Structures are given as C-alpha cells and as structure tokens.
Amino acid sequence: MLQIRALAALAACCAAGVALAQQAPAEEPGWAKGRPKTDTAMKMAPVPAFPIPTAADQLPTKKFKLPPGFKVETWASGVLDAREIREGPKGTIVVSTLFVGNKVYAFPPGKREPKVIIDKMPMAAGIAFDSKGNLYVATNTKIYRYDNAEDKLDNLGEGKVIYDKLPGGNDHSWKFLRIKDDKLYFPIGAPCNICDPGQYAKIYRMNLDGTGVETLAQGVRNTVGFDFDPKTGDLWFTDNGRDWFSEELPNDELNHLDMKKLGQHFGYPYCHQGNIPDPEFGWGKSCDDYVKPAALLGPHAGSLGLKFYTGKMFPAKYQGAMFIAIHGPWNRTKKYNGVYVAWPDGKGGAKVEPFMTGFVENNNYLGRPVDFHVMKDGSLLVSDDHAGAIYRISYGGK
Amino acid sequence: MRSIGSATAASDAFAHRHRILAAAGALAALLLTGSAADAQSTGARSTSKAAAKTAAKASQPAGAASAGAAKAEYAQRFASLCAACHGANGRSDMPGTPALAGQHGFYAITQLFLFREGRRDNPAMTAVAKTLTDNDLRGFSDFIDTLPPVPPPAPPTPTDAARMARGQALAQQHKCLFCHGSDLAGGQQVPRIGGQREDYVRDALRGFKTGKRPGYTQAMTEAVSQVPLEDLDTLAYYAARFTPPAGK
C-alpha cells in the first residue's frame, strides 16, 4: 500500500509534466473528465447533500410504494447526511456521514435521537463493528479503531489509528467497510471519472490491526456497497459506471466476486457494463477478458449500499436476496432512484427488481437511499442522506 | 435535486425571471443579435428555477398562504438583520461584504450552514448564524433566492481591457465556467460570481487556496490549488467587472 502514494505522486508529477509541456489548461476536476461541452451537460456538476435534514412531518415516508404486505415508517429524522448504518453487539445503531455532516452518530438501544459520538471528522463515511464491539471508522486517509465503543458513547475518546496509508484525495476516496472473520474489507475508488487508475479502483482487505493488506478485486471504479452471500461466502458489490458516456449508458454494475478467485479484474477503465469498450481506454482491449457483471443497475444509477437479507420477518422469497440502494443520478437529465432487491441465480448472475420507490417527484429528489441494516426483529433500516432520515421497513401482511 | 423554495408562487417566479431578463439587458437586443443559444440558456435556467419552485409547491401542501406568510416574515427579518451590511436589495458598498442579490438559495443555505457550524470563519456571520434554527436557514435562503441580480456600480477606474482579456483566458484555463457557467451566474449550490464585489471574490479565492476558507464541498479548494495568487486576483478583477453575454 505504500506503493499507492508513490504511484499517486508519480501520476501527479507526470500529469503536471504533460500539462506544462503543452502550456495546456489545468486539469479538469476528476468528475468532469469526459464531460461533453454542451450547455445541458455543462450545468450538471455533482450536487452535495442538503445541509438541513427534512423536517419529520415533511419527509416523503408516506409517498413510498412497496410490495403488498410491507410497510415503511420513519425510524429517525434529523440525521443530517445519514450514510452507512451498522449495529454493535450490544444493540447500538451507528450511522456515518460523508461530505456535509463530518460526524458519526449513535442511537443507543431504544433511542431514536441521533447522538453525535464523533464530530469534525471530514469524510467519516466508512464504519464497521468487529465481533468484540470495537468500532472502526475510515475517512479517505485513515482507519481508526474505537475499543468497546458502545460503552463509551458519552466520550468515545481518540481512536487508535490502525492504518494511515489510504491515498486521500477527493473523487471516490471515501470508504465503505465490512468486517468478516476478523478481516476488514474496503475499496479504493478511481481518483477520477475515467483514467488509468494504477493502484486505485480495487477492493482490498486487511487484518484488524492494519497488517496484511491483500487485493481482492481490480478494475472496480467505485463501490460504495458490498456484502457477503451468507450461503456461499462470496462477495457481491455495486460499482458506479463511468460518467458522460451518454444519458443511457453505461449502466452501474452488480458484481459477484468468487472468493476462490481473488484478484480478478472487473473491467474499469477498459470495459463498461461487461460489453462496452471505453472509447479512449478500450482500444486493444476485449470485454471478454474481464469479469462480466451479474446484473445491470441502470444508467448513472449511483448504486450504493448492498445488504443480504438475513432476517426472518420478510416472506420466504426474500431470504437470500440482497437489497441495493440506488441513490439516483446527478448527471442524467431524468432522475430516478429507490431501493431495489436482487436474487443470485446460482450461476453468478442475478435478477433485479425495484422494491421501494417514490423518492422522486417532478424530477426532484425528495430522498436518496444510501445503506441498509437488518435489525434483530428482521425489519430493514434504510438511510437517506438527502432528507437526513432513517426509515424502517417491516412486513406484517399476507 | 431538492428545491429549497418553500412554495413561492409561480407568478413570483415568473416576475423574477422577467426581472432577470430585464437586468441582463433587453430581451429584444438578445433576439436581434440572433444569440439564440444565450437566449435559450438564460430561459432554460429561469424556467428550471420556476419549475423547481412549482414542484416545491406541489410537494408542500401547506399552501401558498403560509408560504406567503413565511416569505413576508423573512423579508422583514432580512430587512432588520441583514440589510444593514448587505443592503436592502442585497447589494451594498460595504467593503468585503458580498452581494446577495441574484444569489441562489441552495448556495446561500450552504454558507449559512458553514457559518453556523463554525467552519467558515467570519465572526460577524457566525454570531448571526448561531442564533438561527434550521427553519431560519431555509427561510433566509429562500428569501435571498428571490432577490434579483443588481448590477455593480461603475468601477472607480476605467476597466483595463488587457487585464479583462487575461482574466477571461484564466477563467477558461482553470475551468471556472465548468460550474459557474459561461454567464458566471452559477446555479443551485454554485454561486453567481459575475458582478460580485472584487475584494470579496479575491479574499474568497485566496482563502480557498490557503485553506482559510473551507467550501461546502472540495470543489473550490481543488480548483484553485495550482493557481498562482496573482492569477486569482486577476480572476477576481474579471469576475467583478464581468458583463453577461446577453448584455453585450
């Protein structure tokens, strides 16, 4: 991982060299690389979350549509910039933030008021508990561990830095974390829309003390959601497709990583959605040389959180299914988003269906789903960073 | 994207659009010069603002009456709390004090938020913002969103054409127009900078470069990181004296 910084420095140095040689314009922002120079596209820049949570009585909760028998309620409001949701062994729900909040919140068991346990920490997006109740928090530069966090909600103290060699930066540098069998899984996203990513655009894992970093998958542009299939142990992950190719292409990908074949390449920046060679980086490459997506999730979908349903409350057809948060596009004229559900087909593919919709009204977002947590009673929590809320989905009917 | 308009009546939005066009220069002149693209883009921006407000109205059944009351309340509070420095119409002669006229509500609320959080360093604004509730942030920024642009007063010295040309080239080179638009009018979370006070823009750009001023996102910090200070000052000179294309 030390190499990442070296490579980043090298890349920066070379890029600067090229720019100087050409007397050329400064680099475009990473997100703008490949953007067409049309009036419509030029008005589309990444839109940050709103700085104020939607008031409880203005939340879109009543507008959501779900399959028969399911109901959704507001579990918590006033949770500015709510992103990842995790639960400690003692039942504390912890929620992270990304660009706006700079905070991590906790909801002690039975409580619905967010309690700020970490403040003034930019990009405190990646969170995970280990089996002992230690909380891991990853920014874009460091990973911290807070021992026995649930016992110290009033004064969490300084975390112990277990890893400080994340490359930082802006584009796709924030983290999504999972812990399984005492390994911490995290991505390093591409530092741009489309570029040669070097040691970026990979999924890694490490021991819980920050040692033993291994590469699990490469060619992954930006995953902000992954989980392990409880049946097979394989890793399923969402991946955000490149921008500015066209309104309708490429799709975001749902991918399946066979844990017996670590190190496979999923295509970025050479091939998108399994069958579109990149117009710049795809020359001389074949899409058949990369792992194909298990399913497509829609153009510029902003597919984020992914969680296998491991509860007992939902009907049998949802056992073994995974829920996927589609945050919704910023650089597509027509907006869409929602909570989707996907079923592995046993052959590496998956079937995907919308599950909860109603977040969009008059082409404006009323809410944008980010991540999930399966509660002990089998209900499903959904975070919404746009409205600053957490919803709870339960099943009661036939 | 969420509209932050709290149910401004469509007719207000239309009037606002009308004022924008009037302020930007005669609509007739636009058509006569055959600058269809400019006309279209100005129209599209205003229309989308109007559409967003209509949408907000539809999504908030509270009704036009209470929205009107809220607007009146924040108009009154703006007059008593903000106008002394920022001007009754959103533009003043006070050094370092930005014009709010023509500024976008989304941008305004992000800055009020940064002041309230203590992230953006300005004791006067933080003192004010600390007293504001979430509803206040929304109410003030919705009101600011309704203020039409006010052209800057004539500069004290003749405009240096060579420096303006240099500023225009720098704005192209450093991708300012990527987010602020070719009319420097911004939109949503991106501020209008055309016609903004030069001292304010200069301090803002220098602040982004030195890290003294945090943005709501990393965009400006990244954008100016490689730009020399003297070029930032030229950009401020250019933006402050910029005349929208439609006014030519």
XYZ file of C-alpha atoms in Angstrom:
646
model
C 0.000 0.000 0.000
C 2.949 2.273 0.391
C 3.128 2.000 -3.341
C -0.160 3.787 -3.729
C 1.253 7.058 -2.532
C 4.341 6.660 -4.625
C 2.256 5.920 -7.689
C -0.073 8.781 -6.942
C 2.892 11.128 -6.648
C 4.313 9.768 -9.857
C 0.972 10.154 -11.635
C 0.615 13.721 -10.367
C 4.149 14.523 -11.469
C 3.630 13.083 -14.938
C 0.281 14.781 -15.358
C 1.876 18.081 -14.396
C 4.685 17.429 -16.822
C 2.286 16.885 -19.680
C 0.298 19.980 -18.810
C 3.426 22.117 -18.693
C 4.739 20.713 -21.933
C 1.554 21.688 -23.721
C 1.118 25.043 -21.964
C -2.271 23.476 -21.544
C -5.234 24.231 -19.347
C -5.119 22.988 -15.785
C -6.518 19.529 -15.242
C -10.267 19.307 -15.268
C -11.762 18.206 -11.995
C -11.731 14.397 -11.984
C -15.503 14.153 -12.120
C -15.611 16.337 -15.251
C -13.211 14.261 -17.371
C -15.113 13.160 -20.459
C -17.991 15.583 -19.971
C -19.359 16.845 -23.304
C -19.151 20.586 -23.923
C -22.877 21.120 -24.327
C -24.981 23.570 -22.374
C -27.086 20.819 -20.837
C -24.151 18.749 -19.647
C -22.213 21.810 -18.524
C -24.850 22.584 -15.943
C -24.504 19.170 -14.324
C -21.987 19.183 -11.502
C -22.075 16.826 -8.515
C -24.752 18.004 -6.111
C -23.944 17.659 -2.432
C -26.428 16.611 0.215
C -28.609 19.388 1.565
C -27.318 20.989 4.791
C -30.593 20.685 6.676
C -32.486 17.481 7.393
C -36.060 17.470 6.142
C -38.484 18.146 8.994
C -40.135 14.974 10.295
C -43.586 15.975 9.034
C -42.206 16.812 5.579
C -40.424 13.503 4.976
C -41.540 11.524 1.921
C -42.243 8.407 4.030
C -45.953 8.322 3.183
C -45.214 8.542 -0.539
C -43.120 5.374 -0.712
C -44.514 2.421 -2.619
C -43.661 -1.138 -1.547
C -44.856 -4.658 -2.410
C -48.121 -5.754 -0.725
C -47.835 -6.526 2.984
C -44.798 -4.301 3.561
C -44.963 -1.014 5.383
C -42.448 1.745 5.940
C -42.210 4.241 8.779
C -39.785 6.983 9.772
C -37.368 5.402 12.239
C -35.385 8.589 12.875
C -35.412 12.126 11.473
C -32.940 14.966 11.886
C -29.994 12.721 10.983
C -28.031 15.134 8.801
C -26.269 13.388 5.893
C -27.070 9.833 7.093
C -24.917 7.304 5.212
C -23.766 3.878 6.463
C -25.681 2.030 9.192
C -24.113 -0.581 11.474
C -25.117 -2.231 14.772
C -22.824 -3.101 17.655
C -23.090 -6.384 19.574
C -24.994 -4.587 22.376
C -27.596 -3.166 20.010
C -26.288 0.361 19.421
C -27.053 1.627 15.914
C -24.220 3.745 14.491
C -24.633 5.975 11.432
C -21.899 7.716 9.427
C -21.897 10.819 7.200
C -19.953 11.900 4.125
C -19.390 15.480 2.881
C -21.774 17.522 4.990
C -22.068 16.045 8.458
C -18.412 15.441 9.420
C -19.973 13.344 12.188
C -20.734 9.832 13.348
C -23.996 9.331 15.241
C -25.114 6.648 17.671
C -28.604 5.504 18.649
C -28.357 3.594 21.940
C -30.853 0.699 22.147
C -34.400 2.041 22.198
C -33.361 5.602 21.334
C -34.379 7.448 18.157
C -32.480 10.702 18.706
C -29.105 10.838 16.976
C -26.284 11.314 19.474
C -23.082 12.724 17.998
C -20.195 10.486 19.087
C -17.582 11.752 16.599
C -17.541 15.342 15.337
C -15.451 17.466 12.975
C -14.073 14.469 11.116
C -14.337 15.056 7.348
C -15.471 12.105 5.230
C -16.148 9.872 8.225
C -18.078 7.563 5.917
C -16.760 4.037 6.466
C -17.916 2.290 9.645
C -17.956 -1.294 10.896
C -18.071 -3.195 14.205
C -15.979 -6.250 14.929
C -17.405 -9.119 16.988
C -15.933 -7.671 20.228
C -17.729 -4.349 19.865
C -14.787 -2.294 18.637
C -15.874 0.351 16.134
C -13.799 1.011 13.007
C -14.141 4.374 11.259
C -12.489 5.087 7.906
C -12.010 8.506 6.357
C -10.329 8.924 2.976
C -6.892 8.928 4.621
C -7.006 6.867 7.823
C -8.743 3.981 9.553
C -9.412 4.385 13.289
C -10.444 1.837 15.912
C -12.521 2.798 18.970
C -12.374 0.000 21.526
C -15.604 -1.033 23.248
C -17.323 1.884 21.599
C -20.796 1.049 22.887
C -19.649 1.526 26.485
C -18.197 4.976 25.753
C -20.879 6.787 23.805
C -20.627 9.848 26.069
C -16.909 10.167 25.479
C -15.551 7.984 22.742
C -12.081 9.496 23.028
C -9.450 9.475 20.353
C -9.456 6.442 18.124
C -6.337 4.385 17.623
C -5.077 4.815 14.055
C -4.661 1.305 12.666
C -3.887 2.401 9.117
C -2.774 5.764 7.723
C -1.747 4.957 4.163
C -5.028 5.451 2.349
C -4.349 7.758 -0.605
C -6.838 10.516 0.299
C -7.916 12.871 -2.465
C -11.442 13.693 -3.444
C -13.050 11.596 -6.193
C -14.278 8.227 -4.906
C -11.883 8.376 -1.977
C -14.467 7.785 0.751
C -14.919 4.388 2.306
C -17.458 1.633 2.755
C -16.442 -1.031 5.300
C -17.369 -4.595 6.180
C -15.747 -6.931 8.671
C -15.920 -10.702 8.242
C -13.875 -13.373 10.003
C -11.542 -10.757 11.508
C -10.713 -9.182 8.144
C -11.590 -5.583 7.259
C -12.792 -5.072 3.666
C -12.509 -1.658 1.995
C -12.319 -0.156 -1.511
C -10.039 2.457 -3.026
C -12.060 4.058 -5.823
C -10.727 5.524 -9.073
C -9.386 9.076 -8.480
C -11.358 10.456 -11.448
C -14.289 9.744 -13.718
C -12.189 7.917 -16.277
C -8.396 7.480 -16.150
C -5.700 4.864 -15.762
C -6.217 4.133 -12.060
C -2.922 2.491 -11.083
C -3.316 1.038 -7.595
C -6.717 2.666 -7.237
C -10.009 1.091 -8.408
C -9.570 -2.000 -6.250
C -11.168 -3.776 -3.326
C -8.768 -4.696 -0.547
C -8.846 -6.426 2.828
C -6.542 -6.313 5.813
C -6.182 -7.762 9.285
C -7.922 -5.804 12.016
C -4.588 -4.348 13.172
C -3.901 -2.865 9.728
C -1.403 -5.508 8.597
C -1.555 -7.988 5.739
C -3.195 -5.884 3.030
C -4.395 -8.042 0.103
C -6.052 -7.194 -3.206
C -9.413 -8.889 -3.697
C -10.576 -7.395 -6.973
C -9.352 -4.864 -9.508
C -10.984 -2.800 -12.244
C -13.648 -1.599 -9.773
C -14.345 2.088 -10.457
C -16.186 2.957 -7.244
C -18.011 0.572 -4.946
C -19.941 2.046 -2.032
C -21.751 -1.136 -1.121
C -20.847 -4.787 -0.702
C -21.821 -7.773 1.413
C -21.158 -11.483 1.694
C -23.689 -14.043 0.489
C -24.463 -15.966 3.685
C -24.887 -19.171 1.641
C -21.635 -19.128 -0.345
C -19.442 -16.573 1.409
C -18.884 -14.803 -1.922
C -18.710 -11.026 -2.080
C -21.357 -9.082 -4.025
C -20.722 -5.427 -4.758
C -22.207 -2.457 -6.570
C -19.973 -0.439 -8.899
C -20.701 3.052 -10.229
C -20.240 3.216 -14.010
C -18.316 5.994 -15.731
C -19.945 9.372 -16.367
C -20.544 11.346 -19.563
C -20.607 8.391 -21.953
C -24.247 9.065 -22.781
C -27.516 9.666 -20.971
C -28.432 5.978 -21.104
C -25.043 4.244 -20.941
C -23.225 2.694 -19.294
C -25.179 1.019 -16.505
C -23.952 0.669 -12.972
C -22.971 -2.915 -12.249
C -23.917 -5.518 -9.679
C -20.877 -7.773 -9.435
C -20.143 -11.163 -7.949
C -16.664 -11.945 -6.626
C -15.951 -15.655 -6.278
C -13.841 -15.760 -3.102
C -11.914 -18.696 -4.545
C -10.696 -16.476 -7.409
C -9.208 -13.415 -5.758
C -7.578 -10.692 -7.822
C -9.917 -10.847 -10.819
C -10.385 -7.754 -12.995
C -13.862 -6.260 -13.422
C -13.111 -4.084 -16.436
C -12.552 -0.437 -15.442
C -11.295 1.660 -17.221
C -11.204 -0.590 -20.295
C -14.688 -2.062 -20.406
C -18.014 -0.879 -19.000
C -21.081 -2.959 -18.051
C -19.401 -6.051 -19.493
C -19.901 -5.168 -23.140
C -18.901 -1.569 -23.927
C -15.202 -0.917 -24.558
C -14.258 2.551 -23.352
C -13.907 4.935 -26.316
C -10.466 6.013 -25.051
C -9.089 3.232 -22.837
C -10.824 0.333 -24.592
C -8.668 0.233 -27.742
C -6.803 -3.044 -27.958
C -8.840 -4.496 -25.100
C -11.611 -7.075 -25.160
C -14.552 -7.047 -22.769
C -14.287 -10.842 -22.709
C -11.051 -10.536 -20.735
C -12.856 -9.139 -17.700
C -15.424 -10.483 -15.249
C -18.922 -9.698 -16.534
C -21.424 -8.044 -14.214
C -24.026 -10.258 -12.563
C -26.697 -7.681 -13.416
C -27.056 -4.087 -14.634
C -28.477 -1.480 -12.270
C -29.365 1.429 -14.556
C -27.515 4.342 -16.198
C -25.631 6.649 -13.782
C -27.705 4.983 -11.056
C -25.444 5.851 -8.150
C -25.833 2.338 -6.776
C -24.625 2.427 -3.167
C -25.391 0.188 -0.178
C -25.859 -3.551 -0.607
C -27.061 -5.912 2.131
C -28.151 -9.532 2.110
C -31.419 -10.032 3.940
C -30.648 -12.279 6.888
C -33.802 -11.694 8.945
C -36.863 -13.877 9.384
C -39.630 -11.272 9.191
C -39.886 -10.912 5.403
C -41.556 -13.621 3.239
C -39.539 -16.635 2.125
C -38.791 -15.190 -1.310
C -36.618 -12.514 0.319
C -34.478 -14.984 2.263
C -31.140 -14.994 0.480
C -31.956 -11.871 -1.519
C -29.899 -8.701 -1.346
C -31.193 -5.148 -1.041
C -29.495 -2.444 -3.115
C -29.754 1.334 -2.603
C -29.981 3.278 -5.853
C -29.071 6.828 -4.801
C -30.048 8.259 -8.197
C -28.111 10.037 -10.940
C -26.779 13.597 -10.834
C -25.551 13.716 -14.419
C -28.617 12.357 -16.181
C -31.499 14.571 -17.206
C -34.235 12.280 -15.945
C -33.849 11.377 -12.271
C -34.763 8.038 -10.723
C -33.799 6.076 -7.629
C -35.117 3.713 -4.989
C -34.475 0.540 -3.065
C -34.015 -2.498 -5.304
C -33.881 -6.188 -4.467
C -31.758 -8.811 -6.259
C -31.651 -12.594 -6.179
C -28.498 -14.542 -7.069
C -29.324 -17.100 -9.763
C -26.733 -19.596 -8.550
C -24.699 -19.234 -11.746
C -23.003 -15.922 -10.986
C -25.878 -13.811 -12.288
C -28.773 -12.125 -10.537
C -32.341 -10.970 -11.084
C -33.098 -7.376 -10.003
C -36.453 -5.717 -9.202
C -37.492 -2.362 -7.733
C -38.635 -2.789 -4.119
C -39.333 0.669 -2.687
C -39.900 3.720 -4.910
C -41.441 7.172 -4.517
C -38.309 9.197 -3.693
C -38.652 11.326 -6.857
C -41.314 13.930 -7.520
C -41.405 16.227 -10.561
C -37.866 15.110 -11.399
C -36.629 16.310 -7.984
C -35.292 14.064 -5.250
C -37.323 14.053 -2.044
C -34.933 11.478 -0.653
C -31.957 9.373 -1.710
C -31.355 5.933 -0.158
C -27.785 5.047 0.830
C -27.397 1.990 3.038
C -29.218 -0.738 4.992
C -29.198 -2.624 8.224
C -31.177 -5.759 9.100
C -32.492 -5.382 12.649
C -32.720 -8.300 15.086
C -36.505 -8.413 14.580
C -35.976 -8.811 10.837
C -37.050 -5.316 9.852
C -34.842 -3.346 7.466
C -33.424 0.122 8.162
C -32.710 2.383 5.176
C -30.617 5.581 5.453
C -31.333 8.692 3.361
C -28.593 11.333 3.190
C -30.678 13.810 1.215
C -33.573 14.022 3.664
C -31.397 13.232 6.693
C -33.574 10.357 7.846
C -33.682 6.636 8.542
C -36.703 4.583 7.527
C -37.788 1.190 8.846
C -39.388 -1.376 6.537
C -41.386 -4.178 8.115
C -43.680 -6.925 6.881
C -46.997 -7.629 8.508
C -49.459 -8.725 5.883
C -50.205 -11.533 3.541
C -32.278 17.958 -6.779
C -34.301 19.290 -3.968
C -35.656 22.735 -4.452
C -35.315 24.784 -1.364
C -38.043 27.143 -2.417
C -40.824 26.939 0.087
C -43.790 27.275 -2.159
C -43.070 30.576 -3.819
C -45.980 31.284 -6.103
C -45.380 30.588 -9.762
C -46.280 34.149 -10.570
C -43.447 35.345 -8.328
C -41.092 33.062 -10.172
C -42.274 34.492 -13.454
C -41.790 38.013 -12.194
C -38.322 37.024 -11.007
C -37.490 35.640 -14.417
C -38.758 38.788 -16.010
C -36.530 40.901 -13.788
C -33.530 38.728 -14.561
C -34.000 39.196 -18.249
C -34.571 42.896 -17.820
C -31.464 43.277 -15.694
C -29.356 41.239 -18.048
C -30.153 43.530 -20.919
C -33.071 43.963 -23.252
C -34.660 40.782 -24.450
C -35.102 42.473 -27.796
C -31.365 43.021 -28.055
C -30.859 39.336 -27.415
C -33.165 38.375 -30.223
C -31.800 40.991 -32.583
C -28.260 39.783 -32.177
C -29.539 36.318 -33.017
C -27.851 34.900 -29.954
C -30.306 32.031 -29.766
C -28.083 29.893 -27.596
C -27.748 32.602 -24.973
C -31.452 33.263 -25.002
C -32.181 29.597 -24.709
C -29.771 29.028 -21.886
C -30.990 32.022 -19.908
C -34.535 30.881 -20.483
C -33.770 27.314 -19.517
C -32.137 28.371 -16.285
C -35.015 30.605 -15.289
C -37.568 28.052 -16.365
C -35.938 25.324 -14.352
C -35.898 27.596 -11.326
C -39.577 28.289 -11.867
C -40.287 24.594 -12.391
C -38.416 23.696 -9.236
C -40.440 26.168 -7.284
C -43.662 24.843 -8.745
C -42.525 21.376 -7.785
C -41.765 22.511 -4.272
C -45.194 24.000 -4.089
C -46.777 20.754 -5.206
C -44.802 18.774 -2.641
C -45.686 21.028 0.236
C -49.404 21.063 0.750
C -49.061 23.741 3.413
C -50.363 26.072 0.734
C -49.490 29.417 -0.709
C -50.930 31.329 2.212
C -48.484 30.066 4.829
C -45.664 30.213 2.287
C -46.537 33.812 1.605
C -46.521 34.464 5.327
C -43.113 32.807 5.658
C -41.750 34.879 2.807
C -43.095 38.071 4.356
C -41.615 37.102 7.720
C -38.141 36.511 6.309
C -38.333 39.606 4.094
C -38.942 41.571 7.271
C -36.202 39.758 9.206
C -33.777 40.242 6.310
C -34.519 43.963 6.415
C -33.775 44.172 10.131
C -30.945 41.625 10.442
C -29.065 41.530 7.116
C -29.766 44.713 5.198
C -27.541 46.964 7.321
C -24.463 45.267 5.879
C -25.699 43.514 2.740
C -28.061 46.255 1.545
C -31.850 46.304 1.406
C -31.787 44.991 -2.151
C -28.904 42.599 -1.457
C -26.065 44.846 -2.627
C -24.151 47.380 -0.527
C -20.999 49.479 -0.621
C -19.546 47.886 2.474
C -16.036 46.538 1.830
C -15.709 42.766 1.867
C -19.451 42.274 2.077
C -20.756 40.090 -0.738
C -23.725 40.988 -2.880
C -26.564 38.600 -2.096
C -28.692 39.943 -4.933
C -29.099 37.264 -7.583
C -27.562 34.608 -5.364
C -29.028 31.095 -5.371
C -30.914 29.780 -2.370
C -29.067 26.469 -2.282
C -25.703 28.250 -2.231
C -26.947 30.670 0.428
C -28.074 27.905 2.749
C -24.783 26.031 2.443
C -22.902 29.157 3.553
C -25.279 29.927 6.415
C -24.775 26.320 7.485
C -20.961 26.638 7.354
C -21.115 29.850 9.422
C -23.406 28.256 11.984
C -21.159 25.200 12.243
C -18.154 27.469 12.747
C -16.427 26.005 9.690
C -16.414 29.231 7.670
C -14.513 31.836 9.617
C -16.319 35.156 9.924
C -17.135 36.248 13.484
C -19.992 38.556 12.460
C -21.730 35.980 10.312
C -21.114 33.150 12.739
C -22.590 35.252 15.559
C -25.713 35.764 13.471
C -25.911 32.209 12.199
C -25.532 30.698 15.682
C -28.925 32.145 16.543
C -30.670 30.598 13.533
C -32.763 27.444 13.515
C -32.915 25.058 10.566
C -36.177 26.726 9.554
C -34.468 30.119 9.699
C -31.660 28.936 7.417
C -34.289 27.757 4.982
C -36.385 30.915 5.295
C -33.487 33.329 4.797
C -32.022 31.372 1.894
C -35.444 31.084 0.237
C -35.783 34.845 0.554
C -32.304 35.512 -0.817
C -33.226 33.279 -3.758
C -35.968 35.753 -4.687
C -33.623 38.781 -4.809
C -32.956 39.706 -8.452
C -29.390 40.482 -9.507
C -28.342 44.116 -9.045
C -25.609 45.321 -11.416
C -22.477 46.615 -9.697
C -21.836 50.368 -9.619
C -19.439 51.709 -12.225
C -15.859 50.938 -11.154
C -13.836 53.927 -9.889
C -11.153 53.423 -12.522
C -11.556 52.601 -16.215
C -11.607 48.890 -16.916
C -8.244 47.541 -18.023
C -9.083 45.687 -21.238
C -5.843 43.717 -21.249
C -6.422 42.534 -17.683
C -10.001 41.573 -18.568
C -8.738 39.535 -21.523
C -6.222 37.868 -19.238
C -8.997 37.124 -16.719
C -11.185 35.624 -19.390
C -8.353 33.369 -20.529
C -7.679 32.292 -16.940
C -11.370 31.549 -16.378
C -11.262 29.267 -19.405
C -7.965 27.722 -18.432
C -8.936 26.949 -14.851
C -12.371 25.611 -15.738
C -14.286 28.251 -13.779
C -17.034 28.092 -16.386
C -17.478 24.363 -15.846
C -19.609 25.008 -12.796
C -20.242 28.768 -12.762
C -21.446 28.777 -16.373
C -20.360 30.906 -19.317
C -22.513 33.698 -17.853
C -20.803 33.319 -14.422
C -24.323 33.135 -12.968
C -23.873 29.754 -11.258
C -26.917 27.805 -10.170
C -28.020 25.522 -7.319
C -25.039 25.106 -4.947
C -22.735 27.096 -7.270
C -22.703 30.865 -6.569
C -23.198 33.679 -9.031
C -19.781 35.374 -9.310
C -20.321 37.700 -12.280
C -20.660 41.210 -10.844
C -19.706 40.134 -7.307
C -17.526 42.552 -5.293
C -13.893 42.284 -6.325
C -12.483 42.435 -2.786
C -14.841 39.678 -1.690
C -14.055 37.368 -4.610
C -10.325 37.985 -4.179
C -10.429 37.120 -0.483
C -12.587 34.069 -1.185
C -10.213 32.708 -3.840
C -7.166 33.368 -1.650
C -8.990 31.747 1.259
C -9.698 28.606 -0.742
C -6.055 28.435 -1.764
C -4.621 28.892 1.725
C -7.235 26.674 3.333
C -8.567 29.533 5.458
C -11.936 29.229 3.774
C -13.435 25.743 3.559
C -16.010 25.138 0.861
C -19.202 23.192 1.290
C -17.530 20.675 -0.997
C -13.888 20.269 -2.005
C -14.538 21.733 -5.459
C -13.023 25.198 -4.988
C -10.096 24.034 -2.870
C -9.144 21.662 -5.676
C -9.868 24.189 -8.405
C -7.515 26.879 -7.100
C -4.792 24.721 -5.585
C -2.453 25.131 -8.571
C -3.392 28.721 -9.483
C -0.856 31.446 -8.532
C -2.128 34.222 -6.252
C -1.701 36.926 -8.870
C -3.867 34.939 -11.269
C -6.513 34.565 -8.578
C -6.507 38.336 -8.183
C -6.915 38.748 -11.937
C -9.831 36.320 -11.865
C -11.462 38.390 -9.120
C -10.931 41.554 -11.182
C -12.501 39.850 -14.188
C -15.496 38.364 -12.367
C -16.330 41.645 -10.633
C -16.380 43.581 -13.927
C -17.908 40.767 -15.977
C -20.926 41.683 -18.069
C -23.155 38.757 -19.002
C -23.049 37.872 -22.717
C -26.699 38.830 -23.087
C -25.857 42.400 -22.091
C -23.330 42.935 -24.835
